[in-house]
């Protein structure tokens, strides 16, 4: 991270910041920031350097061309927690800047999940998909603002049809559904993931062959008290609003069960369960879900930190479900992306993903950051065979997105 960006990142951490003054590998015992004061070392100052003598492989390009099915190259301009009030979109990068990273890192195609709705969606598709055919695909999003209209179920289905006609390639469901969207949009009881009002939307996606990229729930630790036992204490310190402990939030298990009911009720609809099916910590559960729902696939975005700390279980998971796993990073371009180093859209991020999937390197960082941002651990490469790499990097996405191979 360049120093000005680091300062920006640190400045964004706010109170309770666990900011670190310099990259891990450059820390030295005689650095002022590294020397214990009065014999005490604060967690925020602890930056242990691994003494392992193990191979360090730099994988600059992937073994096969990549389709990254999870990125955010635009956002709806006026939105609160995923509930939009308008159709304007803001681009988080230019196509030229995105293409520069993609070409350097062997990414053939990016799928921009948050392409917006209506005129905003059309603008995104014109600037990216139509201007650079085959390099970008854009997805649409629900129009939650119309939820209060009794005609919402049909209006939403119609909006999906219109989006498909405009060139959308899928539907993105943010974790807004289940965790933020309320009966009065921003107040009242939370709307459930399997609410019947969305049934026509799921069916419209099947009719127009739009896969649904769905984010439900969050890491299990986000539902637990933010205390000394919480393995994501650092991350929740940086992003306090990511805690769903207490208040009226459903449990992680309730969210997963509601999601599964949707998958079962709409067997013709293709669901891509993002972030390793929303439970990368519990691969046996994700594996069971995949077995139960033939219309479900998963994506990797921002979860190699989880997969890579259980490399033997993860390798078995890839072997068993090699036709059901899609490559994705959840890429957010800088400068905002610097707030989430595990998903910052830049060369280093892709090199880490490729290293994780292709090599058997041991104990390395899962994010380009001075401190592991999601939890204080490091990861191990899976060393996947070529046949699986080809499916995960590309072939599975070609099938799910209905692209010409
Ligand atoms: Zn995302």
mmCIF file of C-alpha atoms and ligand atoms in Angstrom:
data_model
loop_
_atom_site.group_PDB
_atom_site.id
_atom_site.type_symbol
_atom_site.label_atom_id
_atom_site.label_comp_id
_atom_site.label_asym_id
_atom_site.label_seq_id
_atom_site.Cartn_x
_atom_site.Cartn_y
_atom_site.Cartn_z
ATOM 1 C CA UNK A 1 0.000 0.000 0.000
ATOM 2 C CA UNK A 2 1.436 3.384 -0.919
ATOM 3 C CA UNK A 3 1.906 5.622 2.070
ATOM 4 C CA UNK A 4 -0.791 8.163 1.228
ATOM 5 C CA UNK A 5 -3.284 5.400 0.704
ATOM 6 C CA UNK A 6 -2.237 3.779 3.947
ATOM 7 C CA UNK A 7 -2.795 7.039 5.758
ATOM 8 C CA UNK A 8 -6.191 7.285 4.186
ATOM 9 C CA UNK A 9 -6.941 3.704 5.200
ATOM 10 C CA UNK A 10 -5.750 4.291 8.742
ATOM 11 C CA UNK A 11 -7.667 7.548 8.946
ATOM 12 C CA UNK A 12 -10.790 5.667 7.925
ATOM 13 C CA UNK A 13 -10.458 3.239 10.811
ATOM 14 C CA UNK A 14 -11.717 5.737 13.354
ATOM 15 C CA UNK A 15 -11.718 5.032 17.061
ATOM 16 C CA UNK A 16 -10.519 1.703 18.290
ATOM 17 C CA UNK A 17 -8.249 1.638 15.262
ATOM 18 C CA UNK A 18 -5.757 -1.147 15.036
ATOM 19 C CA UNK A 19 -3.686 0.737 12.504
ATOM 20 C CA UNK A 20 -0.168 -0.354 11.851
ATOM 21 C CA UNK A 21 2.586 2.028 10.839
ATOM 22 C CA UNK A 22 4.339 -0.025 8.202
ATOM 23 C CA UNK A 23 4.188 -3.218 6.186
ATOM 24 C CA UNK A 24 4.907 -6.375 8.123
ATOM 25 C CA UNK A 25 7.932 -7.426 6.108
ATOM 26 C CA UNK A 26 9.701 -4.125 6.713
ATOM 27 C CA UNK A 27 9.113 -4.025 10.451
ATOM 28 C CA UNK A 28 12.330 -4.141 12.434
ATOM 29 C CA UNK A 29 12.869 -4.604 16.107
ATOM 30 C CA UNK A 30 14.523 -1.224 16.385
ATOM 31 C CA UNK A 31 11.620 0.592 14.704
ATOM 32 C CA UNK A 32 10.191 2.981 17.226
ATOM 33 C CA UNK A 33 6.686 1.654 16.557
ATOM 34 C CA UNK A 34 7.857 -1.893 17.132
ATOM 35 C CA UNK A 35 9.615 -1.533 20.489
ATOM 36 C CA UNK A 36 7.504 -2.474 23.526
ATOM 37 C CA UNK A 37 6.792 0.394 25.901
ATOM 38 C CA UNK A 38 7.336 -0.382 29.581
ATOM 39 C CA UNK A 39 7.636 -4.039 28.727
ATOM 40 C CA UNK A 40 4.067 -4.127 27.382
ATOM 41 C CA UNK A 41 3.048 -4.738 23.775
ATOM 42 C CA UNK A 42 -0.407 -3.766 22.588
ATOM 43 C CA UNK A 43 -2.182 -6.062 20.163
ATOM 44 C CA UNK A 44 -2.343 -3.182 17.699
ATOM 45 C CA UNK A 45 1.477 -3.060 17.706
ATOM 46 C CA UNK A 46 2.004 -6.814 17.320
ATOM 47 C CA UNK A 47 3.282 -7.620 13.831
ATOM 48 C CA UNK A 48 5.010 -10.985 14.050
ATOM 49 C CA UNK A 49 7.301 -11.924 11.179
ATOM 50 C CA UNK A 50 7.278 -15.562 10.141
ATOM 51 C CA UNK A 51 10.636 -17.295 10.501
ATOM 52 C CA UNK A 52 9.634 -20.152 8.224
ATOM 53 C CA UNK A 53 12.024 -20.989 5.427
ATOM 54 C CA UNK A 54 9.446 -22.051 2.842
ATOM 55 C CA UNK A 55 8.966 -21.421 -0.891
ATOM 56 C CA UNK A 56 7.461 -18.077 -1.899
ATOM 57 C CA UNK A 57 5.953 -18.335 -5.370
ATOM 58 C CA UNK A 58 4.856 -15.246 -7.226
ATOM 59 C CA UNK A 59 2.068 -16.156 -9.654
ATOM 60 C CA UNK A 60 1.743 -13.155 -11.937
ATOM 61 C CA UNK A 61 -0.722 -14.727 -14.370
ATOM 62 C CA UNK A 62 -3.324 -17.444 -13.892
ATOM 63 C CA UNK A 63 -2.904 -20.857 -15.518
ATOM 64 C CA UNK A 64 -6.078 -20.164 -17.591
ATOM 65 C CA UNK A 65 -7.921 -16.945 -18.528
ATOM 66 C CA UNK A 66 -10.118 -15.840 -15.640
ATOM 67 C CA UNK A 67 -13.723 -14.731 -15.352
ATOM 68 C CA UNK A 68 -14.088 -12.783 -12.106
ATOM 69 C CA UNK A 69 -17.801 -13.076 -11.345
ATOM 70 C CA UNK A 70 -17.836 -10.762 -8.337
ATOM 71 C CA UNK A 71 -16.865 -7.105 -8.597
ATOM 72 C CA UNK A 72 -18.296 -3.673 -7.847
ATOM 73 C CA UNK A 73 -17.408 -1.289 -10.676
ATOM 74 C CA UNK A 74 -20.445 0.866 -9.999
ATOM 75 C CA UNK A 75 -22.862 1.597 -7.174
ATOM 76 C CA UNK A 76 -26.264 3.194 -7.029
ATOM 77 C CA UNK A 77 -25.493 6.793 -6.081
ATOM 78 C CA UNK A 78 -28.297 7.385 -3.577
ATOM 79 C CA UNK A 79 -28.601 4.318 -1.402
ATOM 80 C CA UNK A 80 -28.627 3.496 2.271
ATOM 81 C CA UNK A 81 -27.582 -0.023 3.208
ATOM 82 C CA UNK A 82 -28.528 -1.248 -0.237
ATOM 83 C CA UNK A 83 -31.955 0.421 -0.338
ATOM 84 C CA UNK A 84 -31.779 2.809 -3.285
ATOM 85 C CA UNK A 85 -33.705 6.033 -3.678
ATOM 86 C CA UNK A 86 -33.080 6.775 -7.330
ATOM 87 C CA UNK A 87 -31.495 5.258 -10.390
ATOM 88 C CA UNK A 88 -28.298 7.313 -10.698
ATOM 89 C CA UNK A 89 -25.087 5.312 -10.624
ATOM 90 C CA UNK A 90 -21.537 6.209 -9.666
ATOM 91 C CA UNK A 91 -18.671 4.391 -11.359
ATOM 92 C CA UNK A 92 -15.924 3.274 -8.990
ATOM 93 C CA UNK A 93 -13.378 3.065 -11.820
ATOM 94 C CA UNK A 94 -13.075 3.755 -15.525
ATOM 95 C CA UNK A 95 -13.168 0.903 -18.022
ATOM 96 C CA UNK A 96 -9.614 1.828 -19.056
ATOM 97 C CA UNK A 97 -8.273 1.579 -15.501
ATOM 98 C CA UNK A 98 -10.095 -1.712 -14.920
ATOM 99 C CA UNK A 99 -8.853 -3.151 -18.218
ATOM 100 C CA UNK A 100 -5.257 -2.279 -17.323
ATOM 101 C CA UNK A 101 -5.437 -4.471 -14.189
ATOM 102 C CA UNK A 102 -7.368 -7.186 -16.041
ATOM 103 C CA UNK A 103 -4.862 -7.367 -18.906
ATOM 104 C CA UNK A 104 -1.885 -7.472 -16.561
ATOM 105 C CA UNK A 105 -3.467 -10.216 -14.448
ATOM 106 C CA UNK A 106 -5.037 -12.423 -17.108
ATOM 107 C CA UNK A 107 -8.640 -11.541 -16.288
ATOM 108 C CA UNK A 108 -10.639 -11.913 -19.478
ATOM 109 C CA UNK A 109 -13.994 -10.799 -18.067
ATOM 110 C CA UNK A 110 -15.300 -8.988 -14.995
ATOM 111 C CA UNK A 111 -18.874 -9.328 -13.796
ATOM 112 C CA UNK A 112 -20.009 -6.104 -12.179
ATOM 113 C CA UNK A 113 -22.734 -7.171 -9.775
ATOM 114 C CA UNK A 114 -23.985 -3.771 -8.628
ATOM 115 C CA UNK A 115 -24.993 -2.311 -11.970
ATOM 116 C CA UNK A 116 -28.133 -0.646 -10.619
ATOM 117 C CA UNK A 117 -31.599 -0.392 -12.122
ATOM 118 C CA UNK A 118 -33.436 1.461 -14.858
ATOM 119 C CA UNK A 119 -31.529 4.353 -16.448
ATOM 120 C CA UNK A 120 -28.546 3.778 -14.168
ATOM 121 C CA UNK A 121 -28.274 0.180 -15.345
ATOM 122 C CA UNK A 122 -28.463 1.301 -18.981
ATOM 123 C CA UNK A 123 -25.697 3.827 -18.364
ATOM 124 C CA UNK A 124 -23.452 1.170 -16.772
ATOM 125 C CA UNK A 125 -24.050 -1.287 -19.606
ATOM 126 C CA UNK A 126 -23.314 1.384 -22.222
ATOM 127 C CA UNK A 127 -20.063 2.477 -20.561
ATOM 128 C CA UNK A 128 -18.726 -1.019 -19.865
ATOM 129 C CA UNK A 129 -20.455 -3.953 -21.603
ATOM 130 C CA UNK A 130 -21.236 -2.315 -24.943
ATOM 131 C CA UNK A 131 -18.019 -0.319 -25.138
ATOM 132 C CA UNK A 132 -15.842 -3.389 -24.446
ATOM 133 C CA UNK A 133 -17.768 -6.485 -25.558
ATOM 134 C CA UNK A 134 -16.861 -9.661 -23.742
ATOM 135 C CA UNK A 135 -14.771 -7.861 -21.121
ATOM 136 C CA UNK A 136 -17.566 -6.705 -18.793
ATOM 137 C CA UNK A 137 -20.967 -8.089 -17.823
ATOM 138 C CA UNK A 138 -23.337 -6.091 -15.661
ATOM 139 C CA UNK A 139 -26.025 -7.285 -13.265
ATOM 140 C CA UNK A 140 -29.137 -5.544 -12.069
ATOM 141 C CA UNK A 141 -30.531 -5.221 -8.531
ATOM 142 C CA UNK A 142 -33.984 -5.266 -6.922
ATOM 143 C CA UNK A 143 -36.035 -2.061 -6.725
ATOM 144 C CA UNK A 144 -36.733 -2.263 -2.992
ATOM 145 C CA UNK A 145 -38.042 1.313 -3.006
ATOM 146 C CA UNK A 146 -41.292 -0.054 -4.463
ATOM 147 C CA UNK A 147 -41.801 -2.619 -1.689
ATOM 148 C CA UNK A 148 -44.531 -0.481 -0.120
ATOM 149 C CA UNK A 149 -46.566 -0.612 -3.339
ATOM 150 C CA UNK A 150 -49.034 -3.533 -3.164
ATOM 151 C CA UNK A 151 -48.182 -4.297 -6.794
ATOM 152 C CA UNK A 152 -44.507 -4.801 -5.865
ATOM 153 C CA UNK A 153 -44.254 -8.547 -6.670
ATOM 154 C CA UNK A 154 -45.354 -7.999 -10.265
ATOM 155 C CA UNK A 155 -43.513 -4.657 -10.650
ATOM 156 C CA UNK A 156 -40.333 -6.374 -9.561
ATOM 157 C CA UNK A 157 -40.814 -9.231 -12.013
ATOM 158 C CA UNK A 158 -41.424 -6.671 -14.768
ATOM 159 C CA UNK A 159 -38.247 -4.805 -13.772
ATOM 160 C CA UNK A 160 -36.270 -8.026 -14.159
ATOM 161 C CA UNK A 161 -37.675 -8.507 -17.651
ATOM 162 C CA UNK A 162 -36.818 -4.909 -18.576
ATOM 163 C CA UNK A 163 -33.298 -5.312 -17.179
ATOM 164 C CA UNK A 164 -32.779 -8.484 -19.197
ATOM 165 C CA UNK A 165 -33.891 -6.634 -22.328
ATOM 166 C CA UNK A 166 -31.469 -3.811 -21.488
ATOM 167 C CA UNK A 167 -28.614 -6.322 -21.393
ATOM 168 C CA UNK A 168 -28.267 -7.278 -17.710
ATOM 169 C CA UNK A 169 -26.586 -10.662 -17.219
ATOM 170 C CA UNK A 170 -27.779 -11.488 -13.723
ATOM 171 C CA UNK A 171 -29.420 -10.221 -10.533
ATOM 172 C CA UNK A 172 -27.434 -9.225 -7.446
ATOM 173 C CA UNK A 173 -28.952 -9.591 -3.984
ATOM 174 C CA UNK A 174 -26.946 -7.763 -1.334
ATOM 175 C CA UNK A 175 -27.089 -8.856 2.304
ATOM 176 C CA UNK A 176 -29.612 -6.029 2.552
ATOM 177 C CA UNK A 177 -32.215 -8.774 2.150
ATOM 178 C CA UNK A 178 -32.333 -10.417 5.553
ATOM 179 C CA UNK A 179 -30.250 -7.869 7.477
ATOM 180 C CA UNK A 180 -31.239 -4.297 6.506
ATOM 181 C CA UNK A 181 -34.446 -4.164 4.468
ATOM 182 C CA UNK A 182 -37.448 -3.525 6.715
ATOM 183 C CA UNK A 183 -41.182 -3.465 6.150
ATOM 184 C CA UNK A 184 -41.113 0.352 6.094
ATOM 185 C CA UNK A 185 -37.864 0.162 4.070
ATOM 186 C CA UNK A 186 -35.744 1.606 6.895
ATOM 187 C CA UNK A 187 -37.936 0.927 9.928
ATOM 188 C CA UNK A 188 -40.256 -1.816 11.117
ATOM 189 C CA UNK A 189 -39.580 -5.547 11.193
ATOM 190 C CA UNK A 190 -36.887 -7.015 8.949
ATOM 191 C CA UNK A 191 -38.112 -8.539 5.690
ATOM 192 C CA UNK A 192 -37.291 -12.251 5.490
ATOM 193 C CA UNK A 193 -35.119 -13.734 2.761
ATOM 194 C CA UNK A 194 -37.885 -16.169 1.767
ATOM 195 C CA UNK A 195 -40.680 -13.578 1.780
ATOM 196 C CA UNK A 196 -43.293 -14.617 -0.800
ATOM 197 C CA UNK A 197 -43.333 -11.141 -2.363
ATOM 198 C CA UNK A 198 -40.045 -12.010 -4.076
ATOM 199 C CA UNK A 199 -41.291 -15.242 -5.660
ATOM 200 C CA UNK A 200 -42.141 -13.570 -9.004
ATOM 201 C CA UNK A 201 -38.646 -12.006 -9.050
ATOM 202 C CA UNK A 202 -36.906 -15.366 -8.615
ATOM 203 C CA UNK A 203 -39.140 -16.886 -11.292
ATOM 204 C CA UNK A 204 -38.509 -13.977 -13.692
ATOM 205 C CA UNK A 205 -34.775 -14.610 -13.327
ATOM 206 C CA UNK A 206 -35.330 -18.220 -14.384
ATOM 207 C CA UNK A 207 -37.522 -17.165 -17.320
ATOM 208 C CA UNK A 208 -34.898 -14.699 -18.599
ATOM 209 C CA UNK A 209 -31.931 -16.917 -17.749
ATOM 210 C CA UNK A 210 -30.397 -14.460 -15.312
ATOM 211 C CA UNK A 211 -28.389 -16.172 -12.568
ATOM 212 C CA UNK A 212 -28.987 -14.734 -9.093
ATOM 213 C CA UNK A 213 -25.799 -13.723 -7.273
ATOM 214 C CA UNK A 214 -26.972 -13.804 -3.694
ATOM 215 C CA UNK A 215 -25.245 -12.658 -0.517
ATOM 216 C CA UNK A 216 -27.058 -13.872 2.592
ATOM 217 C CA UNK A 217 -25.789 -13.506 6.141
ATOM 218 C CA UNK A 218 -22.104 -12.928 6.915
ATOM 219 C CA UNK A 219 -19.199 -14.623 8.735
ATOM 220 C CA UNK A 220 -20.388 -16.507 11.797
ATOM 221 C CA UNK A 221 -18.294 -14.300 14.093
ATOM 222 C CA UNK A 222 -20.290 -11.219 13.023
ATOM 223 C CA UNK A 223 -23.249 -12.663 14.960
ATOM 224 C CA UNK A 224 -21.299 -13.124 18.191
ATOM 225 C CA UNK A 225 -20.358 -10.598 20.895
ATOM 226 C CA UNK A 226 -17.459 -8.341 19.843
ATOM 227 C CA UNK A 227 -15.157 -9.400 22.660
ATOM 228 C CA UNK A 228 -11.830 -11.060 23.376
ATOM 229 C CA UNK A 229 -13.077 -14.397 22.016
ATOM 230 C CA UNK A 230 -14.226 -13.017 18.665
ATOM 231 C CA UNK A 231 -11.793 -14.149 15.961
ATOM 232 C CA UNK A 232 -12.737 -11.176 13.782
ATOM 233 C CA UNK A 233 -12.214 -8.613 16.511
ATOM 234 C CA UNK A 234 -9.858 -6.514 14.381
ATOM 235 C CA UNK A 235 -12.217 -6.458 11.431
ATOM 236 C CA UNK A 236 -15.268 -5.616 13.535
ATOM 237 C CA UNK A 237 -13.205 -2.876 15.186
ATOM 238 C CA UNK A 238 -12.612 -1.360 11.752
ATOM 239 C CA UNK A 239 -16.213 -1.894 10.630
ATOM 240 C CA UNK A 240 -18.468 -1.789 13.718
ATOM 241 C CA UNK A 241 -21.563 -1.695 11.507
ATOM 242 C CA UNK A 242 -20.759 -5.225 10.317
ATOM 243 C CA UNK A 243 -21.735 -6.666 13.706
ATOM 244 C CA UNK A 244 -25.146 -8.340 13.702
ATOM 245 C CA UNK A 245 -25.031 -9.399 17.328
ATOM 246 C CA UNK A 246 -28.161 -8.736 19.363
ATOM 247 C CA UNK A 247 -30.896 -6.225 18.530
ATOM 248 C CA UNK A 248 -33.535 -7.825 16.271
ATOM 249 C CA UNK A 249 -31.147 -9.546 13.876
ATOM 250 C CA UNK A 250 -31.932 -13.136 12.951
ATOM 251 C CA UNK A 251 -29.300 -15.751 13.685
ATOM 252 C CA UNK A 252 -26.917 -16.925 10.982
ATOM 253 C CA UNK A 253 -28.693 -20.301 11.037
ATOM 254 C CA UNK A 254 -32.119 -18.712 10.491
ATOM 255 C CA UNK A 255 -30.774 -16.759 7.508
ATOM 256 C CA UNK A 256 -29.238 -19.892 5.977
ATOM 257 C CA UNK A 257 -32.486 -21.825 6.440
ATOM 258 C CA UNK A 258 -34.544 -19.068 4.775
ATOM 259 C CA UNK A 259 -32.104 -18.940 1.885
ATOM 260 C CA UNK A 260 -32.306 -22.706 1.468
ATOM 261 C CA UNK A 261 -36.107 -22.513 1.326
ATOM 262 C CA UNK A 262 -35.776 -20.042 -1.573
ATOM 263 C CA UNK A 263 -33.370 -22.352 -3.421
ATOM 264 C CA UNK A 264 -35.760 -25.291 -2.933
ATOM 265 C CA UNK A 265 -38.857 -23.332 -3.975
ATOM 266 C CA UNK A 266 -37.327 -22.094 -7.264
ATOM 267 C CA UNK A 267 -35.528 -25.063 -8.774
ATOM 268 C CA UNK A 268 -35.402 -23.500 -12.264
ATOM 269 C CA UNK A 269 -33.551 -20.438 -10.973
ATOM 270 C CA UNK A 270 -29.724 -20.544 -10.864
ATOM 271 C CA UNK A 271 -28.364 -19.223 -7.566
ATOM 272 C CA UNK A 272 -24.710 -18.309 -7.107
ATOM 273 C CA UNK A 273 -24.239 -18.265 -3.338
ATOM 274 C CA UNK A 274 -21.481 -15.691 -2.899
ATOM 275 C CA UNK A 275 -18.623 -15.888 -0.409
ATOM 276 C CA UNK A 276 -18.466 -19.704 -0.496
ATOM 277 C CA UNK A 277 -22.167 -20.091 0.155
ATOM 278 C CA UNK A 278 -22.002 -17.625 3.045
ATOM 279 C CA UNK A 279 -20.406 -20.126 5.371
ATOM 280 C CA UNK A 280 -16.784 -20.703 4.415
ATOM 281 C CA UNK A 281 -16.121 -21.532 8.063
ATOM 282 C CA UNK A 282 -18.468 -24.511 7.791
ATOM 283 C CA UNK A 283 -17.585 -26.382 4.607
ATOM 284 C CA UNK A 284 -19.544 -29.525 5.612
ATOM 285 C CA UNK A 285 -22.705 -27.386 5.708
ATOM 286 C CA UNK A 286 -21.950 -25.718 2.341
ATOM 287 C CA UNK A 287 -21.205 -29.111 0.843
ATOM 288 C CA UNK A 288 -24.551 -30.456 2.082
ATOM 289 C CA UNK A 289 -26.356 -27.409 0.659
ATOM 290 C CA UNK A 290 -24.727 -28.030 -2.731
ATOM 291 C CA UNK A 291 -25.796 -31.673 -2.570
ATOM 292 C CA UNK A 292 -29.371 -30.696 -1.746
ATOM 293 C CA UNK A 293 -29.716 -27.897 -4.342
ATOM 294 C CA UNK A 294 -28.620 -28.685 -7.904
ATOM 295 C CA UNK A 295 -29.485 -25.060 -8.819
ATOM 296 C CA UNK A 296 -26.815 -23.700 -6.452
ATOM 297 C CA UNK A 297 -23.176 -22.846 -7.140
ATOM 298 C CA UNK A 298 -20.724 -20.946 -4.930
ATOM 299 C CA UNK A 299 -18.164 -18.195 -5.442
ATOM 300 C CA UNK A 300 -14.913 -17.473 -3.593
ATOM 301 C CA UNK A 301 -14.951 -13.689 -3.055
ATOM 302 C CA UNK A 302 -13.176 -12.421 0.053
ATOM 303 C CA UNK A 303 -13.089 -15.907 1.593
ATOM 304 C CA UNK A 304 -9.670 -17.308 0.671
ATOM 305 C CA UNK A 305 -8.724 -16.272 4.198
ATOM 306 C CA UNK A 306 -11.202 -18.892 5.429
ATOM 307 C CA UNK A 307 -10.482 -21.577 2.842
ATOM 308 C CA UNK A 308 -6.733 -21.184 3.103
ATOM 309 C CA UNK A 309 -6.560 -21.769 6.846
ATOM 310 C CA UNK A 310 -8.219 -25.196 6.401
ATOM 311 C CA UNK A 311 -6.347 -26.300 3.252
ATOM 312 C CA UNK A 312 -7.032 -30.014 3.568
ATOM 313 C CA UNK A 313 -10.804 -29.580 3.973
ATOM 314 C CA UNK A 314 -10.803 -26.908 1.253
ATOM 315 C CA UNK A 315 -8.921 -29.107 -1.193
ATOM 316 C CA UNK A 316 -11.467 -31.911 -0.670
ATOM 317 C CA UNK A 317 -14.273 -29.380 -1.144
ATOM 318 C CA UNK A 318 -12.792 -28.279 -4.482
ATOM 319 C CA UNK A 319 -12.341 -31.870 -5.593
ATOM 320 C CA UNK A 320 -15.918 -32.838 -4.744
ATOM 321 C CA UNK A 321 -17.603 -29.683 -6.066
ATOM 322 C CA UNK A 322 -15.237 -28.750 -8.886
ATOM 323 C CA UNK A 323 -18.154 -28.098 -11.277
ATOM 324 C CA UNK A 324 -19.951 -25.827 -8.798
ATOM 325 C CA UNK A 325 -17.291 -23.275 -7.753
ATOM 326 C CA UNK A 326 -16.846 -19.920 -9.521
ATOM 327 C CA UNK A 327 -13.854 -17.597 -9.277
ATOM 328 C CA UNK A 328 -14.639 -14.188 -7.765
ATOM 329 C CA UNK A 329 -12.837 -11.617 -5.656
ATOM 330 C CA UNK A 330 -15.552 -9.131 -4.579
ATOM 331 C CA UNK A 331 -13.224 -6.526 -6.111
ATOM 332 C CA UNK A 332 -13.760 -2.919 -5.043
ATOM 333 C CA UNK A 333 -11.462 -0.433 -6.854
ATOM 334 C CA UNK A 334 -9.265 1.983 -4.863
ATOM 335 C CA UNK A 335 -9.479 4.304 -3.089
ATOM 336 C CA UNK A 336 -12.563 2.836 -1.384
ATOM 337 C CA UNK A 337 -11.224 -0.675 -1.895
ATOM 338 C CA UNK A 338 -8.284 0.154 0.389
ATOM 339 C CA UNK A 339 -10.772 0.046 3.258
ATOM 340 C CA UNK A 340 -11.216 -3.672 2.522
ATOM 341 C CA UNK A 341 -7.725 -4.969 1.633
ATOM 342 C CA UNK A 342 -9.047 -8.532 1.178
ATOM 343 C CA UNK A 343 -10.955 -7.302 -1.869
ATOM 344 C CA UNK A 344 -9.047 -4.278 -3.194
ATOM 345 C CA UNK A 345 -9.053 -4.352 -6.987
ATOM 346 C CA UNK A 346 -5.381 -4.405 -7.852
ATOM 347 C CA UNK A 347 -2.638 -6.649 -9.157
ATOM 348 C CA UNK A 348 -1.483 -7.933 -5.760
ATOM 349 C CA UNK A 349 -4.939 -9.240 -4.911
ATOM 350 C CA UNK A 350 -5.118 -11.410 -8.022
ATOM 351 C CA UNK A 351 -1.595 -12.711 -7.447
ATOM 352 C CA UNK A 352 -2.641 -13.864 -3.966
ATOM 353 C CA UNK A 353 -5.723 -15.671 -5.325
ATOM 354 C CA UNK A 354 -3.635 -17.401 -8.014
ATOM 355 C CA UNK A 355 -0.982 -18.354 -5.466
ATOM 356 C CA UNK A 356 -3.657 -19.792 -3.189
ATOM 357 C CA UNK A 357 -5.317 -21.864 -5.917
ATOM 358 C CA UNK A 358 -2.238 -22.961 -7.869
ATOM 359 C CA UNK A 359 0.679 -23.413 -5.460
ATOM 360 C CA UNK A 360 1.418 -25.410 -2.347
ATOM 361 C CA UNK A 361 3.092 -22.425 -0.688
ATOM 362 C CA UNK A 362 2.637 -22.319 3.059
ATOM 363 C CA UNK A 363 1.664 -19.666 5.549
ATOM 364 C CA UNK A 364 1.277 -16.514 3.472
ATOM 365 C CA UNK A 365 -0.920 -13.419 3.594
ATOM 366 C CA UNK A 366 -4.426 -13.676 2.164
ATOM 367 C CA UNK A 367 -4.663 -9.919 1.555
ATOM 368 C CA UNK A 368 -2.282 -7.149 0.497
ATOM 369 C CA UNK A 369 -2.255 -5.526 3.940
ATOM 370 C CA UNK A 370 0.205 -4.983 6.785
ATOM 371 C CA UNK A 371 -2.032 -6.918 9.191
ATOM 372 C CA UNK A 372 -4.363 -9.724 8.048
ATOM 373 C CA UNK A 373 -7.582 -7.697 7.837
ATOM 374 C CA UNK A 374 -10.240 -10.358 8.481
ATOM 375 C CA UNK A 375 -8.498 -12.268 11.237
ATOM 376 C CA UNK A 376 -4.929 -12.742 12.456
ATOM 377 C CA UNK A 377 -3.933 -15.855 10.605
ATOM 378 C CA UNK A 378 -2.240 -16.802 7.338
ATOM 379 C CA UNK A 379 -3.092 -19.304 4.625
ATOM 380 C CA UNK A 380 -1.807 -22.328 2.705
ATOM 381 C CA UNK A 381 -2.030 -22.937 -1.042
ATOM 382 C CA UNK A 382 -4.257 -25.684 -2.435
ATOM 383 C CA UNK A 383 -2.097 -26.666 -5.418
ATOM 384 C CA UNK A 384 -5.162 -27.571 -7.508
ATOM 385 C CA UNK A 385 -4.699 -29.678 -10.650
ATOM 386 C CA UNK A 386 -5.158 -28.068 -14.062
ATOM 387 C CA UNK A 387 -8.512 -29.711 -14.734
ATOM 388 C CA UNK A 388 -10.031 -28.121 -11.618
ATOM 389 C CA UNK A 389 -8.324 -24.768 -12.173
ATOM 390 C CA UNK A 390 -9.791 -24.520 -15.656
ATOM 391 C CA UNK A 391 -13.310 -25.100 -14.332
ATOM 392 C CA UNK A 392 -12.990 -22.703 -11.415
ATOM 393 C CA UNK A 393 -11.236 -19.936 -13.340
ATOM 394 C CA UNK A 394 -13.524 -20.033 -16.344
ATOM 395 C CA UNK A 395 -15.626 -22.984 -17.466
ATOM 396 C CA UNK A 396 -18.119 -22.988 -14.594
ATOM 397 C CA UNK A 397 -18.774 -19.259 -15.063
ATOM 398 C CA UNK A 398 -19.228 -19.723 -18.816
ATOM 399 C CA UNK A 399 -21.944 -22.289 -18.085
ATOM 400 C CA UNK A 400 -23.727 -20.338 -15.336
ATOM 401 C CA UNK A 401 -23.666 -17.033 -17.229
ATOM 402 C CA UNK A 402 -24.664 -18.699 -20.497
ATOM 403 C CA UNK A 403 -21.672 -17.296 -22.365
ATOM 404 C CA UNK A 404 -20.353 -18.585 -25.641
ATOM 405 C CA UNK A 405 -17.233 -20.581 -24.744
HETATM 406 ZN ZN1 LIG B 1 -19.605 -8.015 -3.180
#
